[in-house]
CSV table of C-alpha atoms and ligand atoms in Angstrom, one decimal:
chain,number,residue,atom,x,y,z
A,1,UNK,CA,-1.2,27.7,7.6
A,2,UNK,CA,-2.6,25.4,10.2
A,3,UNK,CA,-0.6,25.1,13.4
A,4,UNK,CA,0.2,21.5,14.2
A,5,UNK,CA,2.1,21.0,17.4
A,6,UNK,CA,1.1,17.5,18.4
A,7,UNK,CA,0.3,14.5,16.2
A,8,UNK,CA,-1.6,11.4,17.4
A,9,UNK,CA,-0.4,8.3,15.5
A,10,UNK,CA,-3.5,6.2,14.9
A,11,UNK,CA,-1.6,3.0,14.2
A,12,UNK,CA,0.9,0.4,15.5
A,13,UNK,CA,3.9,-1.6,14.4
A,14,UNK,CA,6.7,-0.4,12.1
A,15,UNK,CA,4.6,2.4,10.6
A,16,UNK,CA,3.8,3.9,14.0
A,17,UNK,CA,7.6,4.1,14.6
A,18,UNK,CA,8.2,5.5,11.1
A,19,UNK,CA,5.7,8.3,11.8
A,20,UNK,CA,7.1,9.0,15.3
A,21,UNK,CA,10.5,9.5,13.7
A,22,UNK,CA,9.1,11.9,11.1
A,23,UNK,CA,7.5,13.9,13.8
A,24,UNK,CA,10.9,14.3,15.5
A,25,UNK,CA,12.4,15.4,12.3
A,26,UNK,CA,9.7,18.0,11.7
A,27,UNK,CA,9.9,19.1,15.3
A,28,UNK,CA,6.3,18.3,16.4
A,29,UNK,CA,5.4,16.2,19.4
A,30,UNK,CA,3.9,12.8,18.9
A,31,UNK,CA,1.3,10.8,20.8
A,32,UNK,CA,1.3,7.0,20.5
A,33,UNK,CA,-1.8,4.9,21.0
A,34,UNK,CA,-1.8,1.2,21.9
A,35,UNK,CA,-4.1,-1.6,22.6
A,36,UNK,CA,-3.8,-3.9,25.6
A,37,UNK,CA,-1.9,-6.4,23.4
A,38,UNK,CA,0.6,-3.7,22.4
A,39,UNK,CA,1.7,-2.3,25.8
A,40,UNK,CA,5.3,-3.4,24.9
A,41,UNK,CA,5.4,-1.9,21.5
A,42,UNK,CA,8.6,-0.2,20.3
A,43,UNK,CA,6.9,2.9,19.0
A,44,UNK,CA,5.9,3.8,22.6
A,45,UNK,CA,9.6,4.5,23.3
A,46,UNK,CA,9.9,7.0,20.4
A,47,UNK,CA,6.7,9.0,20.9
A,48,UNK,CA,6.5,11.8,23.5
A,49,UNK,CA,3.4,10.5,25.2
A,50,UNK,CA,1.2,7.5,24.9
A,51,UNK,CA,-2.2,6.3,25.8
A,52,UNK,CA,-4.0,2.9,25.9
A,53,UNK,CA,-7.2,3.0,23.9
A,54,UNK,CA,-8.7,-0.4,24.4
A,55,UNK,CA,-8.5,-4.2,24.2
A,56,UNK,CA,-6.6,-6.2,21.7
A,57,UNK,CA,-9.5,-6.6,19.2
A,58,UNK,CA,-9.0,-4.0,16.5
A,59,UNK,CA,-12.7,-3.2,16.4
A,60,UNK,CA,-12.4,-1.9,20.0
A,61,UNK,CA,-9.1,-0.1,19.6
A,62,UNK,CA,-7.3,0.9,16.4
A,63,UNK,CA,-10.5,0.7,14.3
A,64,UNK,CA,-12.8,2.5,16.8
A,65,UNK,CA,-13.3,5.9,15.4
A,66,UNK,CA,-14.7,7.4,18.5
A,67,UNK,CA,-12.0,6.1,20.8
A,68,UNK,CA,-9.2,7.3,18.5
A,69,UNK,CA,-10.7,10.8,18.3
A,70,UNK,CA,-11.3,11.0,22.0
A,71,UNK,CA,-7.7,10.0,22.7
A,72,UNK,CA,-6.5,12.7,20.3
A,73,UNK,CA,-8.6,15.4,22.1
A,74,UNK,CA,-7.7,14.1,25.6
A,75,UNK,CA,-4.0,14.1,24.8
A,76,UNK,CA,-4.1,17.6,23.3
A,77,UNK,CA,-3.2,16.5,19.8
A,78,UNK,CA,-4.2,18.8,16.9
A,79,UNK,CA,-3.6,16.3,14.1
A,80,UNK,CA,-3.9,12.6,13.4
A,81,UNK,CA,-1.7,10.5,11.2
A,82,UNK,CA,-3.5,7.3,10.3
A,83,UNK,CA,-0.6,5.4,8.7
A,84,UNK,CA,-1.8,2.5,6.4
A,85,UNK,CA,-4.5,-0.1,7.0
A,86,UNK,CA,-6.9,0.4,10.0
A,87,UNK,CA,-8.7,3.8,9.5
A,88,UNK,CA,-6.4,5.2,6.9
A,89,UNK,CA,-8.8,5.0,4.0
A,90,UNK,CA,-12.1,5.3,6.0
A,91,UNK,CA,-13.9,8.5,4.8
A,92,UNK,CA,-16.2,8.4,7.8
A,93,UNK,CA,-13.2,8.6,10.0
A,94,UNK,CA,-11.7,11.5,7.9
A,95,UNK,CA,-15.1,13.3,8.2
A,96,UNK,CA,-15.2,12.7,12.0
A,97,UNK,CA,-11.7,14.0,12.4
A,98,UNK,CA,-12.6,17.2,10.5
A,99,UNK,CA,-15.8,17.6,12.6
A,100,UNK,CA,-13.8,17.3,15.8
A,101,UNK,CA,-11.7,20.3,14.6
A,102,UNK,CA,-8.6,18.2,14.2
A,103,UNK,CA,-6.4,17.9,11.1
A,104,UNK,CA,-6.2,14.5,9.3
A,105,UNK,CA,-2.8,14.0,7.8
A,106,UNK,CA,-4.2,12.9,4.4
A,107,UNK,CA,-6.8,14.1,1.8
A,108,UNK,CA,-10.1,15.6,2.7
A,109,UNK,CA,-13.0,13.2,3.5
A,110,UNK,CA,-14.8,14.0,0.2
A,111,UNK,CA,-11.8,13.2,-2.0
A,112,UNK,CA,-11.2,10.0,0.0
A,113,UNK,CA,-14.9,9.0,-0.5
A,114,UNK,CA,-14.6,9.7,-4.3
A,115,UNK,CA,-11.5,7.6,-4.7
A,116,UNK,CA,-12.9,4.8,-2.4
A,117,UNK,CA,-15.7,4.3,-4.9
A,118,UNK,CA,-13.8,2.6,-7.7
A,119,UNK,CA,-16.5,3.3,-10.3
A,120,UNK,CA,-16.5,7.0,-9.5
A,121,UNK,CA,-12.7,7.0,-9.3
A,122,UNK,CA,-12.3,5.4,-12.7
A,123,UNK,CA,-14.8,7.9,-14.3
A,124,UNK,CA,-12.8,10.7,-12.8
A,125,UNK,CA,-9.5,9.3,-14.0
A,126,UNK,CA,-10.9,9.0,-17.6
A,127,UNK,CA,-11.9,12.7,-17.4
A,128,UNK,CA,-8.3,13.6,-16.3
A,129,UNK,CA,-6.8,11.6,-19.2
A,130,UNK,CA,-5.4,8.8,-17.0
A,131,UNK,CA,-5.5,5.5,-19.0
A,132,UNK,CA,-8.1,3.0,-17.8
A,133,UNK,CA,-9.2,-0.5,-18.9
A,134,UNK,CA,-12.3,-0.8,-21.1
A,135,UNK,CA,-15.2,-1.6,-18.7
A,136,UNK,CA,-18.8,-1.0,-17.7
A,137,UNK,CA,-17.9,2.3,-16.0
A,138,UNK,CA,-21.1,1.9,-14.0
A,139,UNK,CA,-22.6,-0.7,-11.7
A,140,UNK,CA,-23.7,-3.8,-13.6
A,141,UNK,CA,-27.5,-4.0,-14.0
A,142,UNK,CA,-29.6,-6.8,-12.5
A,143,UNK,CA,-31.2,-7.6,-15.8
A,144,UNK,CA,-29.4,-10.5,-17.4
A,145,UNK,CA,-29.8,-9.4,-21.0
A,146,UNK,CA,-28.5,-5.9,-20.3
A,147,UNK,CA,-25.6,-7.4,-18.3
A,148,UNK,CA,-24.6,-9.7,-21.2
A,149,UNK,CA,-24.7,-6.8,-23.7
A,150,UNK,CA,-22.2,-4.9,-21.5
A,151,UNK,CA,-20.0,-7.9,-21.1
A,152,UNK,CA,-20.0,-8.6,-24.8
A,153,UNK,CA,-19.0,-5.0,-25.5
A,154,UNK,CA,-16.0,-5.3,-23.1
A,155,UNK,CA,-15.1,-8.8,-24.4
A,156,UNK,CA,-13.8,-11.9,-22.6
A,157,UNK,CA,-12.0,-12.6,-20.4
A,158,UNK,CA,-13.3,-10.0,-18.1
A,159,UNK,CA,-13.2,-9.4,-14.3
A,160,UNK,CA,-16.1,-8.6,-12.0
A,161,UNK,CA,-15.0,-6.2,-9.2
A,162,UNK,CA,-16.7,-4.7,-6.1
A,163,UNK,CA,-17.2,-1.0,-6.5
A,164,UNK,CA,-16.2,-0.5,-2.9
A,165,UNK,CA,-13.8,-3.4,-2.7
A,166,UNK,CA,-10.4,-3.8,-1.2
A,167,UNK,CA,-7.9,-6.4,-0.3
A,168,UNK,CA,-8.6,-8.4,-3.4
A,169,UNK,CA,-12.1,-9.5,-2.3
A,170,UNK,CA,-15.3,-9.5,-4.3
A,171,UNK,CA,-13.5,-10.2,-7.6
A,172,UNK,CA,-14.3,-12.9,-10.1
A,173,UNK,CA,-12.6,-13.6,-13.5
A,174,UNK,CA,-15.1,-14.7,-16.2
A,175,UNK,CA,-13.7,-16.5,-19.3
A,176,UNK,CA,-16.9,-16.7,-21.4
A,177,UNK,CA,-20.6,-15.7,-21.4
A,178,UNK,CA,-21.8,-19.0,-19.8
A,179,UNK,CA,-20.1,-18.1,-16.5
A,180,UNK,CA,-21.2,-14.5,-16.4
A,181,UNK,CA,-24.4,-14.5,-14.3
A,182,UNK,CA,-23.1,-16.9,-11.7
A,183,UNK,CA,-19.9,-14.9,-11.3
A,184,UNK,CA,-21.9,-11.6,-10.8
A,185,UNK,CA,-24.1,-13.3,-8.2
A,186,UNK,CA,-21.1,-14.6,-6.3
A,187,UNK,CA,-19.2,-11.2,-6.5
A,188,UNK,CA,-22.3,-9.3,-5.3
A,189,UNK,CA,-22.7,-11.7,-2.4
A,190,UNK,CA,-19.1,-11.4,-1.4
A,191,UNK,CA,-19.1,-7.6,-1.8
A,192,UNK,CA,-22.3,-7.3,0.2
A,193,UNK,CA,-20.8,-9.3,3.1
A,194,UNK,CA,-17.4,-7.7,3.0
A,195,UNK,CA,-18.1,-4.1,2.2
A,196,UNK,CA,-21.9,-3.6,2.9
A,197,UNK,CA,-22.5,-2.6,-0.8
A,198,UNK,CA,-23.4,-5.1,-3.5
A,199,UNK,CA,-22.5,-2.9,-6.5
A,200,UNK,CA,-20.1,-4.6,-8.9
A,201,UNK,CA,-18.7,-3.5,-12.2
A,202,UNK,CA,-16.9,-5.3,-15.0
A,203,UNK,CA,-13.6,-4.5,-16.9
A,204,UNK,CA,-11.3,-6.3,-19.3
A,205,UNK,CA,-9.1,-8.9,-17.6
A,206,UNK,CA,-5.4,-8.8,-18.3
A,207,UNK,CA,-3.7,-12.1,-18.5
A,208,UNK,CA,-0.1,-11.3,-17.6
A,209,UNK,CA,0.1,-7.7,-16.3
A,210,UNK,CA,2.7,-6.2,-14.0
A,211,UNK,CA,1.6,-4.1,-11.0
A,212,UNK,CA,3.2,-0.6,-11.5
A,213,UNK,CA,2.3,2.3,-9.3
A,214,UNK,CA,3.0,6.1,-9.2
A,215,UNK,CA,3.8,7.9,-5.9
A,216,UNK,CA,2.5,11.4,-5.8
A,217,UNK,CA,2.6,14.3,-3.3
A,218,UNK,CA,0.3,17.3,-3.5
A,219,UNK,CA,0.1,20.3,-1.2
A,220,UNK,CA,-2.8,22.7,-0.4
A,221,UNK,CA,-1.4,25.4,-2.7
A,222,UNK,CA,-1.9,23.5,-5.9
A,223,UNK,CA,1.6,22.0,-6.3
A,224,UNK,CA,1.8,18.4,-7.1
A,225,UNK,CA,4.7,16.1,-8.1
A,226,UNK,CA,5.2,12.4,-8.9
A,227,UNK,CA,8.1,10.6,-7.3
A,228,UNK,CA,8.7,7.9,-10.0
A,229,UNK,CA,7.2,4.5,-10.1
A,230,UNK,CA,7.4,1.2,-8.2
A,231,UNK,CA,7.0,-2.3,-9.4
A,232,UNK,CA,5.0,-4.5,-7.0
A,233,UNK,CA,4.4,-7.5,-9.1
A,234,UNK,CA,5.7,-10.1,-6.6
A,235,UNK,CA,2.3,-10.9,-5.0
A,236,UNK,CA,0.5,-13.8,-3.4
A,237,UNK,CA,-3.2,-13.7,-3.2
A,238,UNK,CA,-3.1,-10.0,-4.3
A,239,UNK,CA,-0.8,-9.2,-1.3
A,240,UNK,CA,2.5,-7.6,-2.2
A,241,UNK,CA,5.6,-9.3,-0.8
A,242,UNK,CA,8.5,-7.5,-2.6
A,243,UNK,CA,8.6,-4.0,-4.2
A,244,UNK,CA,11.2,-2.2,-6.2
A,245,UNK,CA,11.9,1.2,-7.7
A,246,UNK,CA,12.2,2.1,-10.5
A,247,UNK,CA,10.5,-0.6,-12.6
A,248,UNK,CA,12.7,-2.2,-15.2
A,249,UNK,CA,12.1,-2.2,-18.9
A,250,UNK,CA,9.7,0.7,-19.2
A,251,UNK,CA,10.8,3.7,-21.1
A,252,UNK,CA,11.3,7.0,-19.3
A,253,UNK,CA,8.9,8.6,-21.8
A,254,UNK,CA,6.1,6.2,-21.1
A,255,UNK,CA,6.6,6.7,-17.3
A,256,UNK,CA,6.7,10.4,-17.7
A,257,UNK,CA,3.4,10.5,-19.7
A,258,UNK,CA,1.5,8.6,-17.1
A,259,UNK,CA,3.2,10.3,-14.1
A,260,UNK,CA,2.2,13.8,-15.5
A,261,UNK,CA,-1.4,12.6,-16.0
A,262,UNK,CA,-1.5,11.5,-12.3
A,263,UNK,CA,-0.3,14.9,-11.3
A,264,UNK,CA,-2.9,16.5,-13.4
A,265,UNK,CA,-5.6,14.2,-11.9
A,266,UNK,CA,-4.5,15.3,-8.4
A,267,UNK,CA,-5.0,19.0,-9.4
A,268,UNK,CA,-8.4,18.1,-11.0
A,269,UNK,CA,-9.8,16.5,-7.9
A,270,UNK,CA,-8.1,18.8,-5.3
A,271,UNK,CA,-6.1,15.9,-3.9
A,272,UNK,CA,-3.9,16.8,-0.9
A,273,UNK,CA,-1.2,14.7,0.7
A,274,UNK,CA,0.6,11.5,-0.3
A,275,UNK,CA,-1.1,9.1,-2.6
A,276,UNK,CA,-0.6,6.3,-5.0
A,277,UNK,CA,-2.1,5.6,-8.4
A,278,UNK,CA,-2.1,1.9,-9.1
A,279,UNK,CA,-1.8,0.5,-12.6
A,280,UNK,CA,-1.7,-2.8,-14.4
A,281,UNK,CA,1.0,-2.7,-17.1
A,282,UNK,CA,0.8,-5.1,-20.1
A,283,UNK,CA,2.2,-4.9,-23.6
A,284,UNK,CA,3.5,-1.4,-23.1
A,285,UNK,CA,0.1,0.0,-21.9
A,286,UNK,CA,-0.7,1.3,-18.4
A,287,UNK,CA,-4.3,0.8,-17.1
A,288,UNK,CA,-5.4,2.5,-13.9
A,289,UNK,CA,-7.0,0.2,-11.3
A,290,UNK,CA,-7.3,2.2,-8.1
A,291,UNK,CA,-5.9,5.0,-6.0
A,292,UNK,CA,-4.6,4.6,-2.4
A,293,UNK,CA,-5.2,7.8,-0.5
A,294,UNK,CA,-2.5,7.2,2.2
A,295,UNK,CA,1.1,6.3,2.7
A,296,UNK,CA,1.9,2.8,1.6
A,297,UNK,CA,3.9,0.0,3.1
A,298,UNK,CA,6.3,0.2,0.1
A,299,UNK,CA,7.0,3.9,0.3
A,300,UNK,CA,10.7,3.4,1.4
A,301,UNK,CA,11.8,2.2,-2.0
A,302,UNK,CA,10.7,5.5,-3.4
A,303,UNK,CA,12.5,7.4,-0.6
A,304,UNK,CA,15.7,5.5,-1.2
A,305,UNK,CA,15.8,6.3,-4.9
A,306,UNK,CA,14.6,9.9,-4.6
A,307,UNK,CA,16.2,10.9,-1.3
A,308,UNK,CA,12.9,12.4,-0.2
A,309,UNK,CA,11.1,11.8,3.2
A,310,UNK,CA,7.5,11.1,2.2
A,311,UNK,CA,6.1,11.0,5.8
A,312,UNK,CA,7.8,14.3,6.6
A,313,UNK,CA,6.2,15.8,3.5
A,314,UNK,CA,2.8,14.5,4.6
A,315,UNK,CA,3.1,16.4,7.9
A,316,UNK,CA,4.3,19.6,6.2
A,317,UNK,CA,1.4,19.4,3.7
A,318,UNK,CA,-1.1,19.0,6.5
A,319,UNK,CA,0.3,22.2,8.0
A,320,UNK,CA,-0.5,24.0,4.8
A,321,UNK,CA,3.2,24.4,3.8
A,322,UNK,CA,4.4,24.1,0.2
A,323,UNK,CA,6.1,20.9,-1.0
A,324,UNK,CA,9.8,20.8,-0.3
A,325,UNK,CA,10.6,20.0,-3.9
A,326,UNK,CA,9.5,20.7,-7.4
A,327,UNK,CA,9.4,18.1,-10.2
A,328,UNK,CA,12.8,19.2,-11.4
A,329,UNK,CA,14.3,18.3,-8.0
A,330,UNK,CA,13.2,14.7,-8.4
A,331,UNK,CA,16.2,12.7,-9.8
A,332,UNK,CA,16.2,9.0,-9.4
A,333,UNK,CA,19.5,7.5,-8.0
A,334,UNK,CA,20.2,3.8,-8.4
A,335,UNK,CA,17.7,1.0,-7.6
A,336,UNK,CA,15.9,0.0,-4.4
A,337,UNK,CA,14.2,-3.3,-3.4
A,338,UNK,CA,12.0,-4.0,-0.3
A,339,UNK,CA,11.3,-7.4,1.2
A,340,UNK,CA,8.4,-7.6,3.6
A,341,UNK,CA,9.4,-10.0,6.4
A,342,UNK,CA,6.3,-11.5,8.1
A,343,UNK,CA,5.9,-13.9,11.0
A,344,UNK,CA,4.6,-16.6,8.7
A,345,UNK,CA,5.6,-19.9,7.4
A,346,UNK,CA,7.9,-19.3,4.4
A,347,UNK,CA,6.2,-22.0,2.4
A,348,UNK,CA,2.5,-21.9,3.3
A,349,UNK,CA,2.4,-18.3,4.6
A,350,UNK,CA,0.4,-19.4,7.6
A,351,UNK,CA,0.7,-16.8,10.4
A,352,UNK,CA,3.2,-17.9,13.1
A,353,UNK,CA,3.0,-15.3,15.9
A,354,UNK,CA,5.1,-15.8,19.0
A,355,UNK,CA,8.0,-14.4,21.1
A,356,UNK,CA,11.2,-13.2,19.4
A,357,UNK,CA,14.0,-14.4,21.6
A,358,UNK,CA,16.8,-12.7,19.7
A,359,UNK,CA,16.8,-10.2,16.8
A,360,UNK,CA,19.8,-9.0,14.9
A,361,UNK,CA,19.1,-6.4,12.2
A,362,UNK,CA,21.2,-6.4,9.1
A,363,UNK,CA,23.2,-3.3,8.1
A,364,UNK,CA,25.9,-2.0,5.8
A,365,UNK,CA,25.9,0.3,2.8
A,366,UNK,CA,22.5,1.0,1.4
A,367,UNK,CA,20.5,-1.1,3.9
A,368,UNK,CA,17.5,0.3,5.7
A,369,UNK,CA,15.4,-1.7,8.2
A,370,UNK,CA,12.0,-0.5,9.2
A,371,UNK,CA,10.9,-2.7,12.1
A,372,UNK,CA,9.2,-2.9,15.5
A,373,UNK,CA,11.2,-5.9,16.6
A,374,UNK,CA,13.5,-6.1,19.7
A,375,UNK,CA,14.9,-9.0,21.8
A,376,UNK,CA,12.0,-10.5,23.7
A,377,UNK,CA,9.2,-8.8,21.8
A,378,UNK,CA,6.0,-10.8,21.6
A,379,UNK,CA,4.2,-10.6,18.2
A,380,UNK,CA,0.5,-10.4,19.0
A,381,UNK,CA,-1.7,-12.7,17.0
A,382,UNK,CA,-4.5,-10.1,16.5
A,383,UNK,CA,-2.8,-8.0,13.8
A,384,UNK,CA,-1.1,-8.1,10.5
A,385,UNK,CA,2.0,-10.3,10.6
A,386,UNK,CA,4.4,-7.8,9.1
A,387,UNK,CA,7.4,-7.5,11.4
A,388,UNK,CA,10.2,-6.0,9.4
A,389,UNK,CA,10.8,-4.3,6.0
A,390,UNK,CA,14.4,-4.8,4.7
A,391,UNK,CA,15.2,-2.2,2.0
A,392,UNK,CA,18.3,-2.4,-0.1
A,393,UNK,CA,19.5,0.5,-2.2
A,394,UNK,CA,22.3,0.0,-4.8
A,395,UNK,CA,23.9,1.7,-7.8
A,396,UNK,CA,21.8,-0.5,-10.0
A,397,UNK,CA,19.4,-3.4,-9.7
A,398,UNK,CA,22.1,-6.0,-9.6
A,399,UNK,CA,23.9,-4.1,-6.8
A,400,UNK,CA,20.6,-3.7,-4.9
A,401,UNK,CA,19.9,-7.5,-5.2
A,402,UNK,CA,23.4,-8.4,-4.0
A,403,UNK,CA,23.0,-6.1,-1.0
A,404,UNK,CA,19.6,-7.6,-0.3
A,405,UNK,CA,20.9,-11.1,-0.5
A,406,UNK,CA,23.7,-10.3,2.0
A,407,UNK,CA,21.3,-8.5,4.3
A,408,UNK,CA,18.8,-11.4,4.3
A,409,UNK,CA,21.7,-13.7,5.1
A,410,UNK,CA,22.9,-11.6,8.0
A,411,UNK,CA,19.4,-11.0,9.5
A,412,UNK,CA,18.7,-13.2,12.5
A,413,UNK,CA,15.4,-13.8,14.2
A,414,UNK,CA,15.3,-16.5,16.9
A,415,UNK,CA,12.1,-17.8,18.4
A,416,UNK,CA,9.7,-17.3,15.6
A,417,UNK,CA,9.4,-18.5,12.1
A,418,UNK,CA,9.5,-15.8,9.4
A,419,UNK,CA,9.3,-15.5,5.6
A,420,UNK,CA,13.1,-14.7,5.4
A,421,UNK,CA,13.8,-18.1,3.7
A,422,UNK,CA,11.2,-17.3,1.1
A,423,UNK,CA,12.9,-14.0,0.3
A,424,UNK,CA,16.3,-15.6,0.2
A,425,UNK,CA,15.0,-18.1,-2.4
A,426,UNK,CA,13.4,-15.3,-4.4
A,427,UNK,CA,16.7,-13.4,-4.7
A,428,UNK,CA,18.1,-16.5,-6.5
A,429,UNK,CA,15.1,-17.0,-8.8
A,430,UNK,CA,16.3,-16.5,-12.4
A,431,UNK,CA,13.1,-14.9,-13.6
A,432,UNK,CA,13.0,-12.4,-10.7
A,433,UNK,CA,16.7,-11.6,-11.3
A,434,UNK,CA,16.0,-11.0,-14.9
A,435,UNK,CA,13.1,-8.7,-13.9
A,436,UNK,CA,9.8,-7.5,-15.2
A,437,UNK,CA,7.8,-10.6,-14.1
A,438,UNK,CA,4.0,-10.5,-14.1
A,439,UNK,CA,1.7,-10.5,-11.0
A,440,UNK,CA,1.2,-14.3,-11.6
A,441,UNK,CA,4.9,-15.2,-11.6
A,442,UNK,CA,5.1,-16.1,-7.9
A,443,UNK,CA,2.0,-18.2,-7.7
A,444,UNK,CA,2.8,-20.0,-10.9
A,445,UNK,CA,6.3,-20.8,-9.9
A,446,UNK,CA,5.1,-21.9,-6.4
A,447,UNK,CA,2.7,-24.3,-8.0
A,448,UNK,CA,5.3,-25.6,-10.4
A,449,UNK,CA,7.6,-26.3,-7.4
A,450,UNK,CA,4.8,-28.0,-5.5
A,451,UNK,CA,4.9,-25.2,-2.8
A,452,UNK,CA,1.3,-24.0,-2.8
B,1,LIG,P1,-8.3,-4.3,-4.3
B,1,LIG,O1,-8.7,-2.9,-3.9
B,1,LIG,O2,-9.2,-5.3,-3.8
B,1,LIG,O3,-6.8,-4.6,-4.0
B,1,LIG,P2,-7.6,-3.9,-7.1
B,1,LIG,O4,-8.5,-3.2,-8.1
B,1,LIG,O5,-6.4,-3.1,-6.6
B,1,LIG,O6,-8.5,-4.4,-5.9
B,1,LIG,O7,-7.1,-5.2,-7.7
B,1,LIG,C1,-6.4,-6.2,-6.9
B,1,LIG,C2,-5.6,-7.1,-7.8
B,1,LIG,O8,-6.5,-7.9,-8.7
B,1,LIG,C3,-4.7,-6.4,-8.8
B,1,LIG,O9,-3.4,-6.1,-8.2
B,1,LIG,C4,-4.5,-7.5,-9.9
B,1,LIG,O10,-3.7,-8.5,-9.4
B,1,LIG,C5,-5.9,-8.1,-9.9
B,1,LIG,N1,-6.7,-7.3,-11.0
B,1,LIG,C6,-7.6,-6.3,-10.7
B,1,LIG,N2,-8.1,-5.9,-11.9
B,1,LIG,C7,-7.6,-6.7,-12.9
B,1,LIG,C8,-7.8,-6.7,-14.3
B,1,LIG,N3,-8.6,-5.9,-15.0
B,1,LIG,N4,-7.1,-7.7,-15.0
B,1,LIG,C9,-6.2,-8.5,-14.4
B,1,LIG,N5,-6.1,-8.5,-13.0
B,1,LIG,C10,-6.7,-7.6,-12.3
């Protein structure tokens, strides 16, 4: 048991609010941090105390490890919740938090480091029986002949990926052997620039996969559960825009097999906290691509169909308490869909920050809104443009879509342009309504409609 009385929330926006609410539910105090650009942030009204940690630039505020830890010590916090983005998957940060004698609400630094190295993570997953794509399973060699031999063994098309990558960068699809060397050089360059490490690996490229992921929770006592799966195939430039649970058209047995393997993998690596195993799903087969060692933007759809509070569990796990549920307690009810509303142009997705003159949140049965918006709120240009998550829960998928459609129609934001119009269109897209579209569906249909 570790005593946690006060949690510093090392984040901003809707997730900072979400964490502050969970702290209240658990009965621990919360400390909010904010940059000079976020002095008017809504989460500061829900936390017990708050402190400014620096200028608007993330590098000098939310991404500054030393400042965040100093703020936690200064404010008497005993734990830090990193949310998603910013420092949430930074193993150096996790190590620094541990060294400062504070509790990170997340996995240990060593486990975070392991899963942050995609080559090491994939090897570990293979050992635990989690299905993976055929691939090099080691960094690609510099020697051209050796590289070609590995590529030929995998087969074309293949994808070159950065071992320490993220955000869809450092990836190159290669269709035949003539393009291999140039693609490896380009991927190495990009990886070096973006992640400081030039190691790249290769794996088979899937042409029309869906993105399916498994939410897990694991405590310090060796208990681990999986909370069903989410389908996050509606993506643009590898960014998820809409997520739903459960995925349609995948048999419960197939899901059960993979879910149980993820749970086993958690036990094998000593994983503690909430986490997500991401898979590509094609022709009835799951293939692991990476693990996210944090809470995800799309966690609410899982909460809606399971009735669980994932952020509350994260805090209890960090205290050393057992999970509130066993696998037998996890029964999925109905269907949930989440639309990420961003302050972006609904056609080009160009960021459009500004001042929200008037905001009306939708409501009604099965509607949940996670947002930092209020009348008069100014969206700072320095950060991610996510401003609201609309989540609709219904008896079944059709019911959830109807509720989402009504909610998107009711929602009103004056003063800034948002992607609400994009989401309204999507709810009428016949292929989306049918379900089970691939990760390329959105970009393909946008090209077809001349909206690129
Ligand atoms: P990142 O950490 O940069 O997000 P991922 O490994 O999660 O990298 O891959 C990001 C996206 O790239 C996936 O969601 C998928 O769209 C695409 N992708 C990755 N690996 C493959 C693959 N083997 N075949 C097809 N698409 C892939």
